[in-house]
Short mmCIF file of C-alpha atoms in Angstrom, two decimals:
data_model
loop_
_atom_site.label_atom_id
_atom_site.label_comp_id
_atom_site.label_asym_id
_atom_site.label_seq_id
_atom_site.Cartn_x
_atom_site.Cartn_y
_atom_site.Cartn_z
CA MET S 1 -1.29 5.51 179.57
CA LEU S 2 -4.71 6.14 181.13
CA GLN S 3 -3.12 7.47 184.30
CA ARG S 4 -1.02 9.96 182.31
CA ARG S 5 -4.07 11.13 180.36
CA ALA S 6 -6.04 11.66 183.55
CA GLU S 7 -3.21 13.66 185.11
CA GLU S 8 -2.83 15.85 182.02
CA LEU S 9 -6.55 16.59 182.05
CA ARG S 10 -6.49 17.47 185.75
CA GLU S 11 -3.52 19.78 185.27
CA ALA S 12 -5.24 21.51 182.34
CA GLU S 13 -8.47 21.92 184.28
CA ARG S 14 -6.65 23.58 187.16
CA GLU S 15 -5.43 26.36 184.81
CA GLY S 16 -8.87 27.94 184.89
CA TRP S 17 -9.60 28.43 181.20
CA ASP S 18 -13.23 28.58 180.05
CA LEU S 19 -12.58 25.60 177.80
CA GLU S 20 -12.76 21.84 178.11
CA PRO S 21 -9.47 20.39 179.39
CA LEU S 22 -9.02 18.39 176.19
CA GLN S 23 -9.28 21.58 174.17
CA LEU S 24 -6.43 23.03 176.21
CA LEU S 25 -4.22 20.09 175.32
CA SER S 26 -4.33 21.18 171.67
CA VAL S 27 -1.33 23.38 172.53
CA GLY S 28 1.56 22.87 174.93
CA ARG S 29 1.69 24.12 178.50
CA SER S 30 4.34 26.75 177.76
CA VAL S 31 2.23 28.10 174.89
CA ARG S 32 -0.80 28.31 177.18
CA ARG S 33 1.24 30.28 179.70
CA LYS S 34 2.26 32.71 176.95
CA TYR S 35 -1.34 33.04 175.78
CA ARG S 36 -2.53 33.69 179.34
CA ARG S 37 0.00 36.48 179.84
CA LEU S 38 -0.97 38.22 176.59
CA LEU S 39 -4.70 37.87 177.25
CA GLN S 40 -4.39 39.20 180.78
CA ALA S 41 -2.83 42.40 179.45
CA PHE S 42 -5.58 42.69 176.82
CA ARG S 43 -8.31 42.06 179.41
CA ARG S 44 -6.91 44.80 181.66
CA TRP S 45 -6.91 47.18 178.70
CA LEU S 46 -10.55 46.27 177.93
CA GLY S 47 -11.54 46.72 181.58
CA ARG S 48 -10.17 50.26 181.66
CA ARG S 49 -12.54 51.03 178.77
CA GLY S 50 -15.57 49.42 180.30
CA SER S 51 -15.51 46.44 177.96
CA THR S 52 -15.14 42.68 178.43
CA PHE S 53 -13.45 39.82 176.65
CA ARG S 54 -16.33 38.15 174.85
CA ALA S 55 -17.22 37.28 171.26
CA GLY S 56 -18.91 40.03 169.26
CA SER S 57 -18.30 42.90 166.88
CA ARG S 58 -17.18 45.16 169.72
CA LEU S 59 -14.33 42.77 170.52
CA ASP S 60 -13.07 42.97 166.94
CA SER S 61 -12.97 46.77 166.91
CA SER S 62 -11.42 46.86 170.39
CA LEU S 63 -8.74 44.39 169.39
CA ALA S 64 -7.93 46.44 166.28
CA ARG S 65 -7.54 49.53 168.46
CA TYR S 66 -5.35 47.62 170.94
CA LEU S 67 -3.13 46.41 168.10
CA THR S 68 -2.81 49.97 166.82
CA GLU S 69 -1.63 51.17 170.21
CA LYS S 70 0.85 48.32 170.52
CA PHE S 71 2.21 48.99 167.03
CA ALA S 72 2.71 52.66 167.89
CA GLY S 73 4.44 51.61 171.10
CA GLY S 74 7.02 49.51 169.24
CA LEU S 75 5.77 46.01 170.02
CA ASP S 76 7.33 43.30 167.86
CA LEU S 77 5.12 41.73 165.20
CA GLY S 78 5.75 38.27 166.64
CA GLU S 79 4.08 39.27 169.92
CA ALA S 80 1.06 40.63 168.05
CA GLN S 81 0.75 37.39 166.11
CA LYS S 82 0.83 35.43 169.38
CA LEU S 83 -1.91 37.66 170.76
CA MET S 84 -4.11 36.93 167.75
CA ALA S 85 -3.48 33.22 168.23
CA ALA S 86 -4.31 33.56 171.94
CA VAL S 87 -7.64 35.25 171.19
CA LYS S 88 -8.56 32.50 168.73
CA PHE S 89 -7.51 29.85 171.21
CA ALA S 90 -9.55 31.31 174.07
CA LEU S 91 -12.56 32.02 171.81
CA PRO S 92 -12.68 29.07 169.38
CA LEU S 93 -15.55 30.66 167.42
CA TYR S 94 -12.85 32.90 165.92
CA GLY S 95 -10.50 30.00 165.28
CA ARG S 96 -9.88 27.92 162.18
CA PHE S 97 -12.99 25.80 162.80
CA GLY S 98 -15.18 28.64 164.08
CA GLN S 99 -17.94 30.60 162.40
CA LEU S 100 -16.92 34.13 163.40
CA GLU S 101 -14.20 36.35 162.00
CA LEU S 102 -12.11 39.33 163.09
CA PRO S 103 -12.03 41.47 159.92
CA CYS S 104 -10.89 44.71 161.56
CA SER S 105 -8.16 43.02 163.55
CA MET S 106 -6.94 40.97 160.59
CA GLN S 107 -6.79 44.13 158.47
CA ALA S 108 -4.79 45.82 161.23
CA MET S 109 -2.38 42.87 161.27
CA SER S 110 -1.98 43.14 157.50
CA GLY S 111 -0.99 46.79 157.89
CA TRP S 112 1.44 45.85 160.66
CA ARG S 113 3.17 43.23 158.51
CA LYS S 114 3.60 45.68 155.64
CA ARG S 115 5.06 48.43 157.81
CA ASN S 116 7.03 46.26 160.20
CA PRO S 117 7.99 42.90 158.67
CA PRO S 118 8.87 40.07 161.06
CA ARG S 119 12.45 39.96 162.31
CA ALA S 120 14.14 36.71 161.42
CA ARG S 121 16.90 35.15 163.46
CA LEU S 122 20.12 34.95 161.49
CA PRO S 123 22.23 31.80 161.33
CA LEU S 124 25.17 31.42 163.68
CA PRO S 125 28.24 30.77 161.48
CA TRP S 126 29.92 27.42 162.07
CA GLU S 127 33.28 28.96 162.98
CA ALA S 128 31.66 31.23 165.59
CA PHE S 129 29.68 28.33 167.00
CA ALA S 130 32.77 26.08 167.15
CA ALA S 131 34.74 28.78 168.99
CA ILE S 132 31.98 29.08 171.60
CA VAL S 133 31.98 25.29 172.06
CA VAL S 134 35.75 25.27 172.58
CA TRP S 135 35.38 28.07 175.15
CA LEU S 136 32.66 26.11 176.98
CA VAL S 137 34.98 23.14 177.35
CA LEU S 138 38.29 24.88 178.13
CA GLN S 139 37.03 27.82 180.20
CA ARG S 140 33.86 26.48 181.84
CA GLN S 141 34.43 22.70 181.80
CA GLU S 142 30.96 22.23 180.34
CA TRP S 143 31.75 19.23 178.15
CA GLU S 144 28.28 17.71 178.30
CA LEU S 145 26.58 20.95 177.29
CA ALA S 146 29.17 21.50 174.54
CA VAL S 147 28.44 18.11 172.97
CA GLY S 148 24.71 18.70 173.37
CA LEU S 149 24.95 21.98 171.48
CA VAL S 150 26.95 20.27 168.73
CA ILE S 151 24.14 17.71 168.42
CA ALA S 152 21.57 20.51 168.28
CA PHE S 153 23.50 22.34 165.55
CA HIS S 154 24.00 19.16 163.54
CA ALA S 155 20.42 17.86 163.92
CA TYR S 156 18.66 21.25 163.57
CA LEU S 157 17.05 20.86 166.99
CA ARG S 158 14.72 23.34 168.59
CA PRO S 159 15.83 24.23 172.12
CA ILE S 160 12.83 22.42 173.58
CA ASP S 161 13.81 19.30 171.64
CA LEU S 162 17.37 19.36 172.95
CA PHE S 163 16.45 19.87 176.59
CA SER S 164 13.69 17.27 176.55
CA LEU S 165 15.95 14.54 175.11
CA LYS S 166 16.51 11.46 177.24
CA VAL S 167 19.68 9.38 177.10
CA GLY S 168 17.73 6.50 175.56
CA GLN S 169 16.75 8.62 172.57
CA VAL S 170 20.36 8.63 171.37
CA ILE S 171 20.46 5.37 169.44
CA ALA S 172 23.80 3.60 168.93
CA PRO S 173 24.59 1.71 165.71
CA VAL S 174 24.18 -2.05 165.66
CA ARG S 175 27.48 -3.88 165.27
CA ARG S 176 27.97 -5.45 161.81
CA SER S 177 24.57 -4.16 160.62
CA ARG S 178 24.38 -2.55 157.20
CA SER S 179 21.02 -0.84 157.77
CA ALA S 180 21.68 0.42 161.33
CA LYS S 181 25.30 1.47 161.07
CA ARG S 182 24.95 5.11 162.15
CA TRP S 183 24.12 6.88 165.36
CA SER S 184 20.69 8.51 165.35
CA LEU S 185 18.24 10.51 167.42
CA LEU S 186 14.68 9.37 168.04
CA LEU S 187 12.62 12.51 168.58
CA HIS S 188 9.18 12.52 170.21
CA PRO S 189 8.78 8.76 170.77
CA ARG S 190 5.12 7.83 170.66
CA GLU S 191 5.16 6.09 174.02
CA ARG S 192 5.93 9.40 175.75
CA GLY S 193 2.75 10.89 174.31
CA LYS S 194 4.27 14.29 173.45
CA PRO S 195 4.37 15.09 169.72
CA SER S 196 6.58 17.62 167.99
CA LYS S 197 5.54 21.20 167.33
CA ALA S 198 4.07 19.93 164.04
CA GLY S 199 2.21 17.09 165.78
CA ALA S 200 4.53 14.27 164.68
CA PHE S 201 5.86 11.26 166.60
CA ASP S 202 8.89 9.02 166.13
CA GLU S 203 10.98 11.40 164.02
CA THR S 204 14.47 10.05 163.34
CA VAL S 205 17.56 12.14 162.59
CA MET S 206 20.77 10.45 161.45
CA LEU S 207 23.99 11.66 163.06
CA ALA S 208 27.57 11.90 161.77
CA ASP S 209 26.28 11.44 158.22
CA VAL S 210 28.29 14.30 156.67
CA GLU S 211 32.04 14.98 156.64
CA LEU S 212 31.92 17.92 159.04
CA PHE S 213 30.63 15.70 161.87
CA LYS S 214 32.56 12.48 161.15
CA ASP S 215 34.33 12.75 164.54
CA LEU S 216 31.08 12.87 166.51
CA PRO S 217 30.42 9.11 167.17
CA PRO S 218 33.05 8.58 169.92
CA LEU S 219 31.69 11.64 171.70
CA LEU S 220 28.16 10.27 171.53
CA ALA S 221 29.34 6.95 172.98
CA ARG S 222 31.04 8.79 175.84
CA LEU S 223 27.98 10.99 176.43
CA VAL S 224 25.58 8.09 176.99
CA ARG S 225 27.91 5.44 178.44
CA GLY S 226 26.65 3.91 181.69
CA ARG S 227 23.71 6.29 182.05
CA ASP S 228 20.04 5.60 182.76
CA PRO S 229 18.05 5.70 179.48
CA GLN S 230 15.39 7.85 181.19
CA GLU S 231 17.86 10.45 182.43
CA PRO S 232 17.91 13.84 180.68
CA LEU S 233 20.66 13.83 178.06
CA ILE S 234 21.73 17.38 178.97
CA ARG S 235 21.49 17.90 182.72
CA ILE S 236 22.05 21.65 182.79
CA ARG S 237 19.03 23.96 182.89
CA ARG S 238 18.03 25.64 179.66
CA GLU S 239 18.30 29.11 181.21
CA ARG S 240 21.85 28.41 182.33
CA ALA S 241 22.75 27.05 178.90
CA LEU S 242 21.56 30.28 177.28
CA GLN S 243 23.56 32.30 179.78
CA LEU S 244 26.71 30.32 178.99
CA LEU S 245 26.11 30.64 175.24
CA THR S 246 25.85 34.41 175.62
CA GLU S 247 28.97 34.57 177.79
CA GLY S 248 30.86 32.42 175.30
CA ALA S 249 29.83 34.62 172.40
CA ALA S 250 31.17 37.67 174.23
CA ALA S 251 34.38 35.86 175.17
CA VAL S 252 35.23 34.88 171.58
CA GLY S 253 34.26 38.26 170.13
CA VAL S 254 30.92 37.47 168.47
CA ALA S 255 28.49 39.05 170.95
CA GLY S 256 27.30 41.31 168.12
CA LEU S 257 25.81 38.28 166.36
CA MET S 258 23.44 37.98 169.36
CA PRO S 259 23.19 34.17 169.32
CA VAL S 260 20.40 32.40 171.20
CA LEU S 261 19.75 28.69 171.50
CA HIS S 262 17.38 28.80 168.53
CA SER S 263 20.25 30.20 166.43
CA LEU S 264 21.58 26.65 166.19
CA ARG S 265 18.49 25.54 164.29
CA HIS S 266 19.25 28.33 161.82
CA GLY S 267 23.00 27.77 161.75
CA GLY S 268 22.91 24.02 161.08
CA PRO S 269 20.94 24.05 157.82
CA SER S 270 22.63 27.23 156.61
CA THR S 271 26.05 25.64 157.18
CA ASP S 272 25.06 22.42 155.41
CA LEU S 273 23.87 24.38 152.38
CA ALA S 274 26.89 26.71 152.37
CA MET S 275 29.27 23.73 152.48
CA GLY S 276 27.33 21.75 149.89
CA ALA S 277 26.76 18.94 152.39
CA ARG S 278 23.03 18.65 151.66
CA SER S 279 20.52 19.72 149.05
CA LEU S 280 17.60 21.98 149.92
CA SER S 281 15.21 19.01 149.88
CA GLU S 282 17.52 17.07 152.21
CA VAL S 283 17.69 20.03 154.57
CA GLN S 284 13.89 20.25 154.55
CA LYS S 285 13.52 16.60 155.46
CA ARG S 286 16.19 16.77 158.16
CA GLY S 287 14.64 19.86 159.72
CA ARG S 288 11.17 18.27 159.75
CA TRP S 289 9.75 21.24 157.85
CA ARG S 290 6.57 20.69 155.89
CA SER S 291 7.11 23.38 153.26
CA THR S 292 9.99 24.93 151.36
CA ARG S 293 8.75 28.30 152.61
CA SER S 294 9.56 27.23 156.15
CA VAL S 295 13.01 26.04 155.07
CA ALA S 296 13.72 29.43 153.49
CA ARG S 297 13.32 31.08 156.91
CA TYR S 298 16.01 28.86 158.41
CA ALA S 299 18.45 27.88 155.67
CA ARG S 300 20.32 31.01 154.60
CA GLY S 301 23.74 29.97 153.38
CA GLY S 302 24.53 33.42 152.04
CA ARG S 303 23.81 35.07 155.38
CA VAL S 304 26.59 32.96 156.96
CA ASN S 305 29.12 34.85 154.83
CA GLU S 306 27.51 38.14 155.76
CA GLN S 307 27.54 37.39 159.47
CA LEU S 308 31.23 36.52 159.42
CA SER S 309 32.11 39.54 157.31
CA LEU S 310 30.70 41.83 160.01
CA LEU S 311 33.49 40.75 162.36
CA PRO S 312 37.03 42.18 162.51
CA GLN S 313 39.64 40.12 160.67
CA SER S 314 41.51 39.46 163.91
CA VAL S 315 38.37 37.89 165.40
CA ILE S 316 37.74 35.82 162.28
CA SER S 317 41.28 34.44 162.46
CA CYS S 318 40.77 33.42 166.09
CA LEU S 319 37.46 31.76 165.23
CA ILE S 320 39.07 29.76 162.44
CA ASP S 321 41.88 28.64 164.74
CA ALA S 322 39.37 27.56 167.40
CA GLU S 323 37.29 25.68 164.84
CA ALA S 324 40.39 23.76 163.72
CA SER S 325 40.87 22.53 167.30
CA LEU S 326 37.21 21.71 168.01
CA TRP S 327 37.23 17.92 167.74
CA ASP S 328 40.57 17.54 169.52
CA VAL S 329 39.27 19.67 172.41
CA LEU S 330 36.08 17.61 172.66
CA ARG S 331 38.01 14.33 172.53
CA ASN S 332 40.70 15.23 175.04
CA ASN S 333 38.74 17.00 177.80
#
C-alpha cells in the first residue's frame, strides 16, 4: 500500500503541475491529460495577447473572451465545461473551496448553455446492440469482446469500468447458497485503491437478474474459467473495441445511430425501463447515480422507440432476427 502511494505521488509530481502531488490525485490521470491539453491551448491564446495564466480579474475577462471566440467557432459545450473545470483545477482559488470567483466567465457559460444546450448521447436500442454482438461473433470471431459488451450493456458500465475489470471481479455464485446465488460484478475493490468516478469503492452489480439476461450465467462461467484472477477480463484494447463497434454498426445497418462505447451505459437503463424490467429507482441504484437528474440523462425508454423508428423497415426486420439468435450464437461459438 505505501509503495503504491509513493509511486502515484512520484508519477503525479513528474507531470509538472504547479500543485502538490496529492492535489493532482484528486482527479484521474486521463482527466489531468485532458485538462493539460485544454489549458495549453488557452495559455497559447493568452501569450499571443501579452497575458499570462494567473489568478486575477484580468484572467476572468480574458477567459470570457476566449469562451466567446470558441462559441463562435462552433466548439461543443462539453469542451467548454471541461476548460472551466481545468482552470479551477489548476488555480484552486477559483475552485469549490477557493475564495475567488469568475463572474464574467460564468456568465458567458450561462449564455452558452442557453444558446447551445449540451448534446446528450442517445440510447442504443437493444435489437441494434444484439445485432452488432452477433456480427462480432460470426464475422470477427470476437467472442470475448462480445460477451464483455453484453456485460457492459446489462450492468450499465462506463467504458473505463469495463476495460479495467479483472477476471477476479466477476464473482460466481456459491453452490447451494440462498444469499449468494447469482453472478455479480465487484467494481472498484478497495484494495486496488482506485475509486469510481463518484469516489466510491466496492460497488456490486448483480448479473442475470432479469429475464432478458437469464442465459448469461453459462457465458460468464466460460469467460472466466481457468484464467488468472488478476488478468484483464477483456484483453482487447479499448480503441480496437470502439473500432469494431463502429464497423459492426455499419455492417448491420445502424451506422446512423452513431454508437460509441458509452452508448451501452445509455442503452442498458433505457432498455430496462422500456421493457418494464426495473423501476426508475432500481435503475438509479444499478447505475450508481446519486440523483434522479443524472438518471434522466441516461434512462430514456421513449428514445429507444424513436431510434429504431429512424431505420428502414428492412433493417429493423434484420435486427429483430439477429436479436432472436443472440444467445444461441454466444453459446455455440
